[in-house]
Amino acid sequence: MNPNISAEYIDKIKIAFGIDSEPVIRYNHSEHYKCHIDR
């Protein structure tokens, strides 16, 4: 998951995708999520 998404959105994501259980969240700090300004 994008590390820029704060934990407050997890419940909203669970509702939107119909997830009932507690998901395993793995934050991906790859270059994919970096802004061109950060590079």
PDB file of C-alpha atoms in Angstrom:
ATOM      1  CA  MET A   1       0.000   0.000   0.000  1.00  0.00           C
ATOM      2  CA  ASN A   2       1.093   3.528  -0.598  1.00  0.00           C
ATOM      3  CA  PRO A   3       2.821   4.793   2.599  1.00  0.00           C
ATOM      4  CA  ASN A   4       1.211   8.218   2.094  1.00  0.00           C
ATOM      5  CA  ILE A   5      -2.270   6.853   2.918  1.00  0.00           C
ATOM      6  CA  SER A   6      -2.859   7.371   6.624  1.00  0.00           C
ATOM      7  CA  ALA A   7      -4.409   4.769   8.919  1.00  0.00           C
ATOM      8  CA  GLU A   8      -7.628   6.803   9.176  1.00  0.00           C
ATOM      9  CA  TYR A   9      -8.571   5.647   5.663  1.00  0.00           C
ATOM     10  CA  ILE A  10      -8.332   1.914   6.406  1.00  0.00           C
ATOM     11  CA  ASP A  11     -11.947   1.671   7.606  1.00  0.00           C
ATOM     12  CA  LYS A  12     -13.165   3.568   4.532  1.00  0.00           C
ATOM     13  CA  ILE A  13     -11.196   1.243   2.256  1.00  0.00           C
ATOM     14  CA  LYS A  14     -12.591  -1.824   4.045  1.00  0.00           C
ATOM     15  CA  ILE A  15     -16.163  -0.570   3.589  1.00  0.00           C
ATOM     16  CA  ALA A  16     -15.628   0.364  -0.070  1.00  0.00           C
ATOM     17  CA  PHE A  17     -14.262  -3.094  -0.923  1.00  0.00           C
ATOM     18  CA  GLY A  18     -16.524  -5.089   1.402  1.00  0.00           C
ATOM     19  CA  ILE A  19     -13.667  -6.362   3.575  1.00  0.00           C
ATOM     20  CA  ASP A  20     -14.935  -7.763   6.874  1.00  0.00           C
ATOM     21  CA  SER A  21     -11.709  -9.051   8.401  1.00  0.00           C
ATOM     22  CA  GLU A  22      -8.673  -7.066   9.471  1.00  0.00           C
ATOM     23  CA  PRO A  23      -6.460  -6.824   6.362  1.00  0.00           C
ATOM     24  CA  VAL A  24      -2.727  -7.409   6.313  1.00  0.00           C
ATOM     25  CA  ILE A  25      -1.215  -4.127   5.206  1.00  0.00           C
ATOM     26  CA  ARG A  26       2.221  -4.003   3.666  1.00  0.00           C
ATOM     27  CA  TYR A  27       3.580  -0.567   2.945  1.00  0.00           C
ATOM     28  CA  ASN A  28       5.568  -0.331  -0.246  1.00  0.00           C
ATOM     29  CA  HIS A  29       8.264   2.338  -0.167  1.00  0.00           C
ATOM     30  CA  SER A  30       9.213   1.841  -3.822  1.00  0.00           C
ATOM     31  CA  GLU A  31      10.012   4.589  -6.291  1.00  0.00           C
ATOM     32  CA  HIS A  32       6.519   4.110  -7.741  1.00  0.00           C
ATOM     33  CA  TYR A  33       4.955   6.197  -4.957  1.00  0.00           C
ATOM     34  CA  LYS A  34       7.460   9.043  -4.970  1.00  0.00           C
ATOM     35  CA  CYS A  35       6.572  12.381  -6.487  1.00  0.00           C
ATOM     36  CA  HIS A  36       8.801  13.651  -9.277  1.00  0.00           C
ATOM     37  CA  ILE A  37       9.830  16.445  -6.880  1.00  0.00           C
ATOM     38  CA  ASP A  38      11.169  13.843  -4.406  1.00  0.00           C
ATOM     39  CA  ARG A  39      13.498  12.309  -6.986  1.00  0.00           C
TER      40      ARG A  39
END
